[in-house]
Every structure is written in C-alpha cells, then in structure tokens.
Coordinates of C-alpha atoms and ligand atoms in Angstrom, one line a residue:
M1 CA -27.7 38.2 -7.4
V2 CA -28.2 34.6 -8.5
R3 CA -28.4 34.1 -12.2
L4 CA -30.7 31.2 -13.1
V5 CA -32.0 30.3 -16.5
S6 CA -35.6 29.4 -15.8
F7 CA -38.2 27.9 -17.9
T8 CA -41.7 27.6 -16.6
F9 CA -43.6 24.5 -17.9
V10 CA -45.7 21.9 -16.4
L11 CA -43.6 19.7 -14.1
L12 CA -42.4 16.6 -15.8
P13 CA -42.2 13.4 -13.7
L14 CA -38.5 12.9 -12.5
A15 CA -38.0 9.7 -14.4
A16 CA -39.1 11.4 -17.5
L17 CA -36.7 14.2 -16.9
A18 CA -33.9 11.8 -16.6
H19 CA -34.5 10.0 -19.8
Q20 CA -34.8 12.7 -22.3
E21 CA -32.6 15.6 -23.0
P22 CA -34.8 18.7 -22.8
F23 CA -32.0 20.7 -21.2
S24 CA -29.2 20.0 -23.6
A25 CA -30.6 22.7 -25.8
L26 CA -30.9 25.2 -23.0
P27 CA -28.3 28.0 -23.1
H28 CA -25.6 27.6 -20.3
V29 CA -24.8 30.5 -18.1
K30 CA -21.1 30.6 -17.8
S31 CA -19.9 30.8 -14.2
P32 CA -18.3 33.9 -12.7
S33 CA -14.8 33.4 -11.4
K34 CA -16.0 30.6 -9.1
S35 CA -19.5 29.3 -8.6
I36 CA -20.5 27.2 -5.8
A37 CA -23.8 25.4 -5.3
I38 CA -24.7 24.2 -1.8
V39 CA -27.6 21.7 -1.4
G40 CA -29.5 21.9 1.9
A41 CA -30.3 24.5 4.6
G42 CA -30.0 22.2 7.6
S43 CA -27.1 22.5 10.1
G44 CA -24.5 21.5 7.5
G45 CA -25.6 23.8 4.6
L46 CA -25.7 26.8 6.9
A47 CA -22.3 25.9 8.3
I48 CA -20.6 25.9 4.8
L49 CA -22.4 29.1 3.8
K50 CA -21.3 31.0 6.8
T51 CA -17.8 29.7 6.7
I52 CA -17.3 30.7 3.0
F53 CA -18.4 34.2 3.9
D54 CA -15.9 34.2 6.8
L55 CA -13.0 34.0 4.3
P56 CA -11.3 37.3 3.7
E57 CA -13.3 39.4 1.2
D58 CA -10.3 39.6 -1.3
V59 CA -10.0 35.7 -1.2
R60 CA -13.7 35.2 -2.2
Q61 CA -14.0 38.1 -4.5
G62 CA -16.0 37.1 -7.6
W63 CA -17.3 33.9 -6.0
E64 CA -20.9 33.2 -6.5
V65 CA -22.6 31.1 -3.8
V66 CA -26.1 29.7 -4.1
L67 CA -27.8 27.5 -1.5
Y68 CA -30.8 25.4 -2.7
E69 CA -33.2 24.2 -0.1
Q70 CA -36.3 22.2 -1.2
R71 CA -38.3 23.1 1.8
R72 CA -39.9 26.4 3.1
D73 CA -37.2 27.3 5.7
V74 CA -33.9 26.5 7.3
G75 CA -33.3 23.8 10.0
G76 CA -33.5 20.5 8.1
V77 CA -34.8 17.7 10.3
W78 CA -35.6 20.3 13.0
L79 CA -38.3 22.0 10.7
P80 CA -41.6 20.1 11.1
D81 CA -43.6 18.9 8.3
P82 CA -46.2 21.4 7.0
P83 CA -49.6 21.1 8.9
G84 CA -51.9 18.4 7.5
P85 CA -51.9 14.7 7.1
L86 CA -48.7 12.9 6.5
P87 CA -48.1 11.2 3.2
H88 CA -48.4 7.4 3.0
F89 CA -45.6 5.1 2.1
P90 CA -43.8 5.1 -0.3
K91 CA -44.2 9.0 -0.2
L92 CA -42.0 10.3 2.6
P93 CA -42.6 13.0 5.1
E94 CA -40.4 16.0 4.8
S95 CA -38.9 15.5 8.3
P96 CA -38.8 12.6 10.9
L97 CA -39.6 15.2 13.6
Y98 CA -42.3 14.2 16.0
P99 CA -44.1 16.7 18.4
L100 CA -42.4 15.3 21.5
L101 CA -38.9 15.5 20.2
H102 CA -36.3 17.0 22.5
T103 CA -32.6 16.9 21.9
N104 CA -30.7 14.0 23.5
T105 CA -27.6 16.1 23.9
P106 CA -27.2 19.4 25.9
H107 CA -27.7 22.3 23.6
P108 CA -24.4 24.1 24.5
T109 CA -22.6 21.1 22.9
M110 CA -24.8 21.4 19.7
T111 CA -23.9 24.9 18.9
Y112 CA -22.0 26.6 16.1
P113 CA -18.8 27.9 17.8
G114 CA -19.5 31.4 19.1
F115 CA -23.3 31.3 18.8
T116 CA -25.2 30.2 21.9
Y117 CA -28.8 29.3 22.3
P118 CA -30.8 32.2 23.9
P119 CA -30.8 32.7 27.7
L120 CA -33.0 30.3 29.7
T121 CA -33.1 27.7 26.9
P122 CA -33.8 24.4 28.6
L123 CA -30.6 22.3 28.6
F124 CA -32.3 19.5 26.5
P125 CA -34.7 21.7 24.5
S126 CA -37.7 20.7 22.4
H127 CA -37.3 20.8 18.7
E128 CA -38.8 24.3 18.3
Y129 CA -35.8 25.7 20.0
V130 CA -33.4 24.0 17.6
Q131 CA -35.2 25.1 14.5
Q132 CA -35.4 28.7 15.8
Y133 CA -31.6 28.5 16.6
H134 CA -30.9 27.7 12.9
A135 CA -33.2 30.6 11.8
D136 CA -31.5 33.0 14.2
Y137 CA -28.1 31.9 13.0
A138 CA -29.0 32.5 9.3
E139 CA -30.3 35.9 10.1
H140 CA -27.6 37.0 12.5
Y141 CA -24.9 36.3 9.9
N142 CA -26.9 37.6 7.0
L143 CA -27.1 34.3 5.2
T144 CA -30.7 34.7 4.2
A145 CA -30.0 36.5 0.8
Y146 CA -28.3 33.3 -0.4
L147 CA -30.9 30.8 0.6
H148 CA -33.3 29.6 -2.2
F149 CA -36.3 27.9 -0.5
H150 CA -38.6 25.7 -2.5
H151 CA -35.6 24.8 -4.8
K152 CA -35.1 21.1 -5.1
V153 CA -32.0 19.9 -6.8
V154 CA -33.2 17.0 -8.9
A155 CA -30.0 16.2 -10.9
A156 CA -26.4 17.2 -10.8
D157 CA -23.9 15.6 -13.2
W158 CA -20.3 16.3 -13.7
V159 CA -19.4 17.2 -17.3
G160 CA -15.7 16.9 -17.5
D161 CA -12.9 14.7 -16.4
S162 CA -10.6 14.2 -13.4
E163 CA -8.9 17.5 -13.9
Q164 CA -11.5 19.9 -15.0
G165 CA -15.1 20.3 -15.9
E166 CA -18.4 21.7 -14.5
W167 CA -21.6 20.6 -12.7
D168 CA -24.8 20.6 -14.7
V169 CA -27.3 21.2 -12.0
V170 CA -31.1 20.9 -12.5
V171 CA -33.4 22.5 -10.0
E172 CA -37.1 22.1 -9.6
V173 CA -38.6 25.3 -8.3
Q174 CA -41.9 24.9 -6.6
Q175 CA -43.3 28.2 -5.4
P176 CA -46.2 27.4 -3.1
G177 CA -49.5 27.6 -4.9
G178 CA -47.8 28.5 -8.2
P179 CA -46.7 26.5 -11.1
S180 CA -43.4 24.6 -10.9
H181 CA -40.5 25.2 -13.3
V182 CA -37.3 23.6 -13.9
S183 CA -34.0 25.5 -14.1
K184 CA -30.6 24.4 -15.2
R185 CA -27.3 26.0 -14.8
S186 CA -23.6 25.1 -14.4
F187 CA -21.4 25.5 -11.3
D188 CA -17.8 24.8 -10.6
H189 CA -18.2 23.3 -7.2
L190 CA -21.0 21.3 -5.6
I191 CA -21.3 21.0 -1.8
V192 CA -23.8 18.4 -0.6
A193 CA -25.4 18.9 2.8
N194 CA -28.6 16.9 2.2
G195 CA -28.7 15.2 5.6
H196 CA -29.0 11.5 6.2
N197 CA -32.3 11.1 8.1
H198 CA -34.6 11.1 5.1
Y199 CA -34.5 7.7 3.4
P200 CA -35.8 5.1 5.8
H201 CA -34.1 1.8 6.1
I202 CA -37.0 -0.8 5.9
P203 CA -35.9 -4.4 6.5
Q204 CA -37.6 -7.0 4.5
W205 CA -39.1 -10.0 6.1
D206 CA -40.9 -12.9 4.6
G207 CA -44.6 -13.0 5.2
T208 CA -45.3 -9.3 6.0
E209 CA -48.0 -9.0 3.3
G210 CA -50.0 -12.0 4.6
W211 CA -49.6 -10.7 8.2
L212 CA -50.8 -7.2 7.3
A213 CA -53.8 -8.6 5.2
N214 CA -55.0 -10.7 8.1
T215 CA -56.0 -8.4 10.9
P216 CA -58.1 -10.5 13.2
R217 CA -61.7 -9.3 13.5
G218 CA -62.4 -6.8 16.3
T219 CA -58.8 -5.6 16.5
P220 CA -57.1 -2.4 15.1
K221 CA -55.9 -2.8 11.5
R222 CA -52.4 -4.1 11.6
Q223 CA -49.6 -1.9 10.5
I224 CA -45.9 -1.7 10.0
L225 CA -44.6 1.9 10.1
H226 CA -41.1 3.3 9.9
S227 CA -40.2 5.8 12.6
I228 CA -40.0 8.6 10.0
Y229 CA -43.9 8.3 10.1
Y230 CA -44.1 8.1 13.9
R231 CA -45.7 11.2 15.4
D232 CA -48.2 10.7 18.3
P233 CA -48.0 8.0 21.1
A234 CA -51.8 8.5 21.6
K235 CA -52.3 6.5 18.4
Y236 CA -51.1 3.4 20.1
T237 CA -53.5 3.7 23.0
N238 CA -54.5 0.1 24.0
R239 CA -52.6 -1.5 21.2
I240 CA -50.0 -4.2 21.4
V241 CA -46.9 -2.8 19.8
V242 CA -43.4 -4.1 18.7
I243 CA -40.7 -1.5 18.5
V244 CA -37.9 -2.6 16.4
G245 CA -34.5 -1.1 17.4
A246 CA -33.0 0.7 20.3
G247 CA -31.2 3.6 18.5
A248 CA -32.3 7.1 19.0
S249 CA -35.7 6.6 17.1
G250 CA -36.4 3.3 18.7
R251 CA -35.6 4.6 22.1
D252 CA -37.9 7.5 21.9
A253 CA -40.7 5.6 20.4
A254 CA -40.3 2.9 23.2
L255 CA -40.3 5.6 26.0
Q256 CA -43.4 7.3 24.6
V257 CA -45.4 4.4 23.2
C258 CA -45.0 2.1 26.3
K259 CA -47.1 4.8 28.3
T260 CA -50.1 4.5 25.9
A261 CA -49.8 0.9 24.6
R262 CA -51.5 -2.0 26.3
L263 CA -48.2 -3.9 25.9
A264 CA -45.0 -2.9 24.2
Y265 CA -42.2 -5.2 23.0
Q266 CA -38.8 -4.1 21.9
S267 CA -37.1 -6.2 19.3
L268 CA -33.3 -6.0 19.7
T269 CA -30.1 -7.0 18.0
P270 CA -27.8 -9.3 20.0
N271 CA -25.6 -6.4 21.2
S272 CA -28.3 -3.9 22.3
E273 CA -30.3 -3.4 25.4
P274 CA -34.0 -2.5 26.0
T275 CA -34.4 1.2 26.4
P276 CA -33.9 2.2 30.1
G277 CA -37.0 3.6 31.6
A278 CA -39.3 2.1 28.9
T279 CA -41.7 -0.6 30.1
V280 CA -41.0 -3.0 27.3
I281 CA -40.6 -6.7 27.0
P282 CA -37.4 -7.5 25.2
K283 CA -37.5 -9.8 22.1
P284 CA -34.7 -10.8 19.8
R285 CA -34.7 -9.9 16.0
I286 CA -37.7 -10.7 13.9
A287 CA -37.1 -13.7 11.8
Y288 CA -40.3 -13.8 9.7
F289 CA -44.0 -13.3 9.7
T290 CA -46.9 -15.7 9.1
N291 CA -50.5 -14.7 8.4
T292 CA -51.2 -14.9 12.2
S293 CA -47.9 -14.1 14.0
I294 CA -44.5 -12.6 14.2
V295 CA -41.8 -15.2 14.6
F296 CA -38.5 -14.1 16.3
E297 CA -35.0 -15.5 15.8
D298 CA -35.2 -17.5 19.0
G299 CA -38.3 -19.3 17.7
T300 CA -40.8 -17.6 19.9
S301 CA -43.8 -15.8 18.3
L302 CA -46.3 -13.2 19.0
E303 CA -49.9 -13.5 17.8
D304 CA -51.7 -10.5 19.2
V305 CA -49.5 -7.6 17.9
D306 CA -51.3 -4.7 16.2
S307 CA -48.5 -2.3 15.4
I308 CA -44.9 -2.5 14.5
I309 CA -42.7 0.6 14.7
L310 CA -39.5 0.3 12.8
G311 CA -36.7 2.4 14.5
T312 CA -34.3 0.8 12.0
G313 CA -32.6 3.9 10.8
Y314 CA -31.9 5.6 7.6
E315 CA -29.9 5.0 4.3
F316 CA -27.3 7.3 2.9
R317 CA -28.6 8.4 -0.4
V318 CA -28.2 11.4 -2.7
P319 CA -30.8 10.9 -5.4
F320 CA -29.8 13.8 -7.5
L321 CA -26.3 12.3 -7.8
S322 CA -27.5 8.8 -8.6
P323 CA -29.1 7.1 -11.5
P324 CA -31.4 7.8 -13.3
H325 CA -30.6 11.5 -12.6
S326 CA -26.8 11.4 -12.6
S327 CA -23.9 8.9 -12.9
V328 CA -21.9 10.4 -10.0
L329 CA -23.0 8.1 -7.2
D330 CA -23.6 4.4 -7.8
V331 CA -26.2 2.9 -5.5
D332 CA -25.6 -0.8 -4.6
P333 CA -26.2 -2.3 -1.2
D334 CA -24.2 -5.4 -2.2
T335 CA -21.4 -3.6 -4.0
T336 CA -18.1 -5.6 -4.3
Y337 CA -16.2 -2.4 -5.0
N338 CA -14.0 -0.9 -2.4
S339 CA -12.4 2.6 -2.0
T340 CA -9.5 1.7 -4.4
T341 CA -11.5 -0.2 -7.0
A342 CA -14.7 1.9 -7.2
P343 CA -15.0 3.5 -10.6
S344 CA -17.2 6.2 -9.2
L345 CA -18.6 7.2 -5.8
V346 CA -20.6 4.4 -4.4
T347 CA -23.2 4.2 -1.6
N348 CA -24.1 0.9 0.1
F349 CA -26.6 2.9 2.1
R350 CA -24.3 3.0 5.1
Y351 CA -21.2 4.4 3.5
I352 CA -20.5 6.8 0.6
F353 CA -17.1 6.0 -0.6
P354 CA -14.4 6.9 -1.5
T355 CA -14.2 10.2 0.3
H356 CA -11.4 12.2 2.0
R357 CA -12.2 12.4 5.7
H358 CA -15.9 12.0 4.9
I359 CA -15.8 15.3 2.9
F360 CA -14.1 15.4 -0.5
S361 CA -15.1 12.9 -3.3
L362 CA -12.1 10.7 -4.3
A363 CA -14.1 9.5 -7.4
P364 CA -11.6 8.8 -10.2
G365 CA -13.4 10.9 -12.8
I366 CA -14.0 14.1 -10.7
P367 CA -11.4 16.5 -9.2
P368 CA -11.7 16.1 -5.4
T369 CA -12.3 19.9 -5.0
A370 CA -15.3 19.7 -7.2
L371 CA -17.5 17.7 -4.8
A372 CA -17.6 17.9 -1.1
F373 CA -20.1 16.6 1.5
V374 CA -20.9 18.3 4.8
G375 CA -22.5 16.3 7.7
L376 CA -21.8 12.7 6.6
P377 CA -20.4 11.7 10.0
V378 CA -22.9 9.9 12.3
L379 CA -23.4 10.4 16.0
V380 CA -21.5 13.7 16.1
A381 CA -22.3 17.1 17.4
N382 CA -23.3 18.3 14.1
C383 CA -23.0 22.1 14.2
P384 CA -19.3 22.2 15.5
S385 CA -18.4 19.2 13.3
D386 CA -20.0 20.8 10.3
I387 CA -18.0 24.0 10.9
A388 CA -14.7 22.0 11.1
Q389 CA -15.5 20.3 7.9
S390 CA -16.6 23.6 6.3
L391 CA -13.3 25.3 7.3
L392 CA -11.4 22.7 5.4
I393 CA -13.8 23.0 2.4
A394 CA -13.7 26.8 2.3
H395 CA -9.9 27.0 2.5
V396 CA -9.5 24.3 -0.1
L397 CA -11.8 26.3 -2.4
A398 CA -9.6 29.3 -1.8
N399 CA -6.4 27.5 -2.2
P400 CA -6.8 24.0 -3.7
S401 CA -3.0 23.3 -3.4
I402 CA -3.4 22.7 0.3
L403 CA -5.3 19.4 -0.4
P404 CA -3.0 16.4 -0.7
T405 CA -2.9 14.5 -4.0
R406 CA -5.7 12.2 -4.7
A407 CA -3.3 9.2 -4.4
D408 CA -2.2 10.5 -0.9
M409 CA -5.8 11.0 0.2
L410 CA -6.7 7.5 -1.0
E411 CA -3.8 6.1 0.9
E412 CA -5.0 7.8 4.1
L413 CA -8.5 6.4 3.5
V414 CA -7.2 2.9 3.0
K415 CA -5.2 3.2 6.2
R416 CA -8.5 4.2 8.1
E417 CA -10.3 1.3 6.7
D418 CA -7.5 -1.1 7.6
K419 CA -7.4 0.3 11.2
L420 CA -11.1 -0.4 11.5
R421 CA -10.6 -4.0 10.3
E422 CA -7.8 -4.4 12.9
A423 CA -10.3 -3.4 15.5
G424 CA -12.7 -6.1 14.2
L425 CA -14.9 -3.7 12.4
D426 CA -16.1 -3.7 8.8
P427 CA -15.4 -0.2 7.4
Y428 CA -18.2 -0.7 4.8
Y429 CA -20.6 -1.4 7.5
V430 CA -19.3 1.2 10.0
G431 CA -19.4 3.8 7.3
H432 CA -19.5 7.3 8.6
R433 CA -19.7 6.3 12.2
L434 CA -16.7 7.7 14.1
V435 CA -16.0 4.7 16.1
A436 CA -12.4 4.0 15.8
E437 CA -10.3 4.7 18.8
S438 CA -8.2 7.3 17.0
E439 CA -11.3 8.9 15.5
T440 CA -13.7 10.1 18.2
D441 CA -16.1 12.8 17.2
Q442 CA -13.9 15.5 18.8
D443 CA -10.5 14.1 17.5
Y444 CA -12.0 14.1 14.1
Q445 CA -12.9 17.8 14.3
D446 CA -9.5 18.7 15.9
N447 CA -7.7 16.9 13.2
L448 CA -9.5 18.8 10.4
V449 CA -8.6 22.1 11.9
Q450 CA -5.1 21.1 12.9
Y451 CA -4.5 20.3 9.3
L452 CA -5.3 23.8 8.3
K453 CA -2.8 25.1 11.0
D454 CA -0.1 22.6 9.8
V455 CA -0.4 23.9 6.2
G456 CA -0.4 27.4 7.4
V457 CA -3.8 28.7 6.4
L458 CA -5.0 29.0 10.0
P459 CA -2.8 30.5 12.8
E460 CA -1.3 28.0 15.2
D461 CA -2.8 29.1 18.5
G462 CA -1.8 26.0 20.5
K463 CA -5.4 25.2 21.2
K464 CA -7.7 22.4 20.2
Y465 CA -10.6 23.2 18.1
V466 CA -13.0 21.4 20.4
E467 CA -13.1 23.2 23.7
P468 CA -12.7 21.0 26.7
W469 CA -16.3 21.9 27.9
R470 CA -17.7 20.5 24.7
R471 CA -15.8 17.3 25.4
L472 CA -17.2 17.3 28.9
G473 CA -20.8 18.0 27.7
R474 CA -20.7 15.2 25.2
G475 CA -18.9 12.8 27.4
K476 CA -21.3 13.4 30.3
A477 CA -24.5 13.8 28.1
Q478 CA -26.2 11.0 30.0
L479 CA -25.2 12.1 33.4
L480 CA -26.4 15.6 32.4
A481 CA -29.7 14.2 31.2
R482 CA -30.3 12.6 34.6
A483 CA -29.3 15.8 36.3
W484 CA -31.6 17.9 34.2
Q485 CA -34.4 15.4 34.8
R486 CA -33.8 15.7 38.5
A487 CA -33.7 19.5 38.3
L488 CA -37.1 19.5 36.5
Q489 CA -38.6 17.1 39.0
L490 CA -37.4 19.4 41.8
G491 CA -38.8 22.5 39.9
E492 CA -35.2 23.9 39.9
D493 CA -34.5 23.9 36.2
R494 CA -34.9 27.7 35.7
K495 CA -32.5 28.3 38.7
W496 CA -29.7 26.4 37.0
L497 CA -30.2 28.4 33.7
E498 CA -30.4 31.8 35.1
G499 CA -27.6 34.1 34.1
A500 CA -26.1 31.8 31.3
E501 CA -25.5 33.7 28.1
T502 CA -21.9 33.2 26.9
E503 CA -20.3 29.9 25.9
E504 CA -18.2 30.0 29.1
E505 CA -21.4 30.6 31.3
W506 CA -23.3 27.7 29.5
A507 CA -20.1 25.5 30.1
D508 CA -20.3 26.5 33.7
V509 CA -23.9 25.4 34.0
M510 CA -23.1 22.0 32.6
E511 CA -20.0 21.6 34.8
R512 CA -22.0 22.5 38.0
L513 CA -24.9 20.3 37.0
A514 CA -22.6 17.4 36.4
K515 CA -20.9 17.8 39.8
W516 CA -24.3 18.1 41.5
Q517 CA -25.5 14.9 39.9
E518 CA -22.2 13.1 40.6
A519 CA -22.5 13.9 44.3
Y520 CA -26.1 12.7 44.2
E521 CA -25.3 9.5 42.5
D522 CA -22.2 8.8 44.7
E523 CA -24.7 8.7 47.6
H524 CA -27.8 7.3 46.1
G525 CA -26.6 5.4 43.0
I526 CA -27.7 6.0 39.4
P527 CA -31.4 6.7 39.3
E528 CA -33.5 4.8 36.8
F529 CA -35.1 6.9 34.2
E530 CA -38.4 5.9 35.7
D531 CA -40.5 8.7 34.2
Q532 CA -39.3 10.6 31.2
S533 CA -42.5 12.4 30.9
V534 CA -40.9 15.3 32.6
W535 CA -39.1 16.0 29.4
Y536 CA -42.3 16.6 27.7
L537 CA -43.8 19.1 30.0
Ligands
LIG1 C1 -35.3 12.6 15.2 C2 -33.9 13.1 15.2 C3 -33.4 13.6 16.4 C4 -32.1 14.2 16.5 N1 -31.7 14.5 17.8 C5 -30.4 15.1 17.8 C6 -29.9 15.6 19.1 O1 -30.5 15.6 20.1 N2 -28.7 16.0 19.1 C7 -27.8 16.1 18.0 O2 -26.7 16.5 18.1 N3 -28.3 15.6 16.9 C8 -29.5 15.1 16.7 N4 -30.0 14.6 15.5 C9 -29.1 14.7 14.3 C10 -29.5 15.8 13.3 O3 -29.6 15.1 12.2 C11 -28.4 16.8 13.3 O4 -28.5 17.5 14.5 C12 -28.4 17.8 12.2 O5 -29.6 18.8 12.3 C13 -28.4 17.3 10.7 O6 -28.3 18.4 9.9 P1 -27.9 18.2 8.4 O7 -27.8 19.6 7.7 O8 -26.8 17.4 8.2 O9 -29.1 17.5 7.7 P2 -30.7 17.9 7.6 O10 -31.1 18.5 8.9 O11 -31.3 16.6 7.2 O12 -30.8 18.9 6.5 C14 -30.7 18.6 5.2 C15 -31.4 19.7 4.3 O13 -31.2 19.4 2.9 C16 -32.4 19.6 2.3 N5 -32.3 18.8 1.0 C17 -32.1 17.5 0.9 N6 -32.1 17.1 -0.4 C18 -32.3 18.3 -1.2 C19 -32.4 18.5 -2.6 N7 -32.3 17.6 -3.5 N8 -32.5 19.8 -2.9 C20 -32.7 20.8 -2.0 N9 -32.6 20.6 -0.7 C21 -32.4 19.4 -0.3 C22 -33.5 19.0 3.2 O14 -34.7 19.5 2.9 C23 -32.9 19.5 4.5 O15 -33.5 20.8 4.8 C24 -31.3 14.1 15.4 C25 -31.7 13.6 14.2 C26 -33.1 13.2 14.0 C27 -33.5 12.6 12.8

C-alpha cells in the first residue's frame, strides 16, 4: 500500500509551485526500511520495477516501491495521445507516435528477456503491438499494483549531502475529470525512466518569423513543425515540403510524405544520405530564411515551400530535477563543465553527466546509489538494455558495497570520454550514443551483467547476457527489413511466422529469413526500398 500525503487544492502553476514553500509545512512520511520512487512506465520503468521484484523476497523485505506515471497507461512513447486535437506549440503532445508507426527493428530483438511477442506478431509490428506488449508484461508479472497513473512528478530535490539524505518528491495527481491535487513525500532512492523522446530539439534560424508571416496568396499557410507533431501524411497532399534530417523521424516522414506531397526535399547534414526509397530532392543544411525563401548552406534557395518538418531529434531533459523545480540537474547547452568539474549533474541536452555507465549519478552532492537513470543510452534495443541496467541498479540497492567508489567510477567515466576523443569524437556531443568501438549496444549490456558476475551477485554461467540471436537480429535488421518487405509483397508473411512462440523459435524465424534474403540478394543484388507502403497495410 502506498502511503501518500495528499492535499487537494486548486492546481498551482508549476512556476508558482517552485517559488513558494507550500510544502515545507507538510508533515513528511518517514520511509519504511527502503523506499524507492520510479518515474515513468515506459520500457525502462517497467524493467526496473520487474527486476526489483525478481530479487529474493528476503532481500527486498520492507522495501516500498512506487512507480509514478503521468499518463493513463503503460508503454511510454508507444501509447498514443488521447483522441482529439493535438496541442499547439509550445504545448507538447504526450507522445511522438504517429498512426503509421511501425518498429524499425525486428520485435524479437526488442523484447524483455524471456517474454516474447504473441504468436503471429508481424516481424516489424505496428505501434499497437508494442504498446500491448508492455501492457501484457505489466500484467503477466503482476506489476500493475505498483503503477500510479495520472501521477506526474513535478519536483524531486535531494535533501542531504554526499553521504546521506532523502528525496523530497512532489507529485501532481490528475484524476481524469476530477480536481488535481499535489502530494509530497520522501524517498530514499529515485529511479528516473522518463524517456528521451519528449522534448523536441528545434533549431533556431534567422528569419523564420518573417517567412512564416508571409505566406503567398493562394497557397497553404506556411508552417514549421517538429516531428513530435507529425501525424498524417495526407495533410501534405499537394504541398511542397522540406523534411529536415534523416534520422528515424526524418526518415519515416520522408517515406510517407513524399507519397502525398507535390514535391519533397530532404535537408541533410554533410555526413547523411537521403532516405532510401523516399522520392526526395536532397538539399544541404538550412542557413537562414528570408520573407520569401529558405536559403541553404550552399547558397541555393527555395521560394515555393509550404511546410517544413523538423526531424531534428529530442533533448535530454528531466524537468523535475532541474531549476526552478530542483537543483539536482543543471541545464546548460553551452556548459563549460566536464564530468570532473561539474558541481552537480548537468545536461547539455545531448548528455546528462557525470553518470556511471549511463546509470548512477556521480554528482558530488548526492550518493551515487540515491539517483539512477534507466534508458539513457540511445539507439539500443531498449527492453533488454533496460533489464541489464536494472539488474545493476537492483543489486546495488540490495548491496551498495558492490558499487565501486565514486572516485573509481569517475575515473572509468573519464577513460570512456578520453577513448571517444581518441576516436575523433566529442563525448559531450556523442552523449549517450553507444558509438565507441568497445561500447556497442550489446557489449554495453554484457559488461553490466558481467560486472555482477564478477562481484559474485550473479552466478557465472559462462554465457554472454545478449544471446547470439539478438546480435544477429540487430546486426541484420536492415536485411531482415528487406526480407520482411519481400515476404509481405509475396503474401508469404504469415507462413514465416507460423509456429513461432518461444525465443528460440523467433530466433529461428529471423535466421531463416536472413538466409532467404541473403540468397536472393546474392543473385539479384540489394533491392531498392521502392515501395514501403507495404509496411502500412
Ligand atoms: C517514433 C519512435 C519510434 C521508435 N521506434 C523504435 C523501434 O522501432 N525499435 C526500438 O528498439 N526503439 C524504438 N524507439 C525507441 C523507444 O524510445 C524505445 O523503444 C522505448 O520504448 C523507450 O522507453 P523509455 O521507457 O525509455 O521511454 P518512454 O517510452 O518515453 O517512457 C517514459 C515514460 O515516463 C513518463 N514520464 C516522463 N516524465 C514523467 C514525470 N515527470 N512524471 C511521471 N511520468 C513521467 C512518460 O509519460 C512515459 O510514459 C522509437 C522511439 C520513437 C520516439
């Protein structure tokens, strides 16, 4: 049973909340033997919740675990916005999900270990399957009793020092249709799984206001829209569109919008390529806008563009840890601090530092065990990676002595950053991308789990955490995507899926499909992704 001190009153604006002290007078509930707050019920939050309850019962006896989720259900980015119109900027949608979203990785590689997608799930499923998967996981492992929906953490501050203290956590409870109220209570540990696809990165260019205000007569109203607001390609019918970026969001927008738009351009950074299969005209980066045109870095310009879709990614932010709500995480895109000099945690929007292996805070004023993140790494298979991270967190909560000293963890972090520099990369730009040679997605997970074996809290079974078939599935994701597309075009998709239920059987499907496609491509070459519409049947 969760013990919350609740006070129902008219909801105060958040800025007002931060500047007064309405809660200092509230009685604190002293924690039981160990109290843990988790923020977020996406892949990461569910992973840590399940992993904590996998600890032996006597180890976690007296632990109180509460998961706060601001939305109506589990699934994070895979849970669509509620029906109805999307909010307008600067208000943000709840999720960047768009109706045509399918996974870009085969689902067997996206699973929590030991929990597969249901039989006959398409290999690259639409978003509904992924959300349902998360809901099934929560139910199957009896996690639902710990989930507090419509509970938004608005502030979390550390009251204490580098050795001890507690979290003051402020939660806004918004029951649908009912009044909001704010609750405050203390916790020993805070685990942040708030995701990093929520705060759009919107580049600033000179002249956008003038360009937006000067729609030529007889043409659609000009707009610049981040992909978090992108939903329906039909909205771009007959428009002239510039898609900025070729990452996951830019790629999907390009593939979909090029089918409806009169003309689609894709504005690219020097190292990126136009999206294969998308009928787009490549352009370099945008330099600035005039009232009549968009000027690119090569000096060319376009006068007749109606819409710009920004597939420019997201910023790493944790508002409830940052000013004005909290002093735990400093926000400074131009910070001159580094991991050793930072007086607190810092986000430059690409990197939250200093942390131990992208998990434990190494902020000087907070014990590392007090604050952990799940899900910071980028371009990973989230569920298995979240579980690997969660294993480390859960075992450290059970036995803090297994964590190296802060000084040793900092030394390891500095080594990682130095290695990236040696490879010509800026660690503060690369951030949580696992791009170093020694730090692939899978190696990262293997190393986390191997560490637990080395310190003796997990049995040494001589196996890697990431099974070979997951490596194959991730490594050959594009080949498998082409294979799946071909199977769909031939109407043979169901045939490939039939009988697959266990992890081994799904692994077998991927292996056979990969071989089938390799043989085809040996003979015919790599097919163009000429028509991706088959994904969206
Ligand atoms: C469009 C898109 C497509 C993707 N496609 C793929 C794919 O094909 N394959 C793949 O492997 N990965 C894909 N990903 C990556 C995806 O982000 C991960 O798969 C994973 O679901 C992320 O889970 P998460 O728990 O880390 O974050 P999220 O899913 O973002 O969940 C975070 C949760 O925290 C909650 N929260 C945040 N702040 C608060 C607060 N203050 N109080 C309470 N609750 C809070 C949010 O409401 C949310 O439910 C995609 C991402 C996007 C955006």
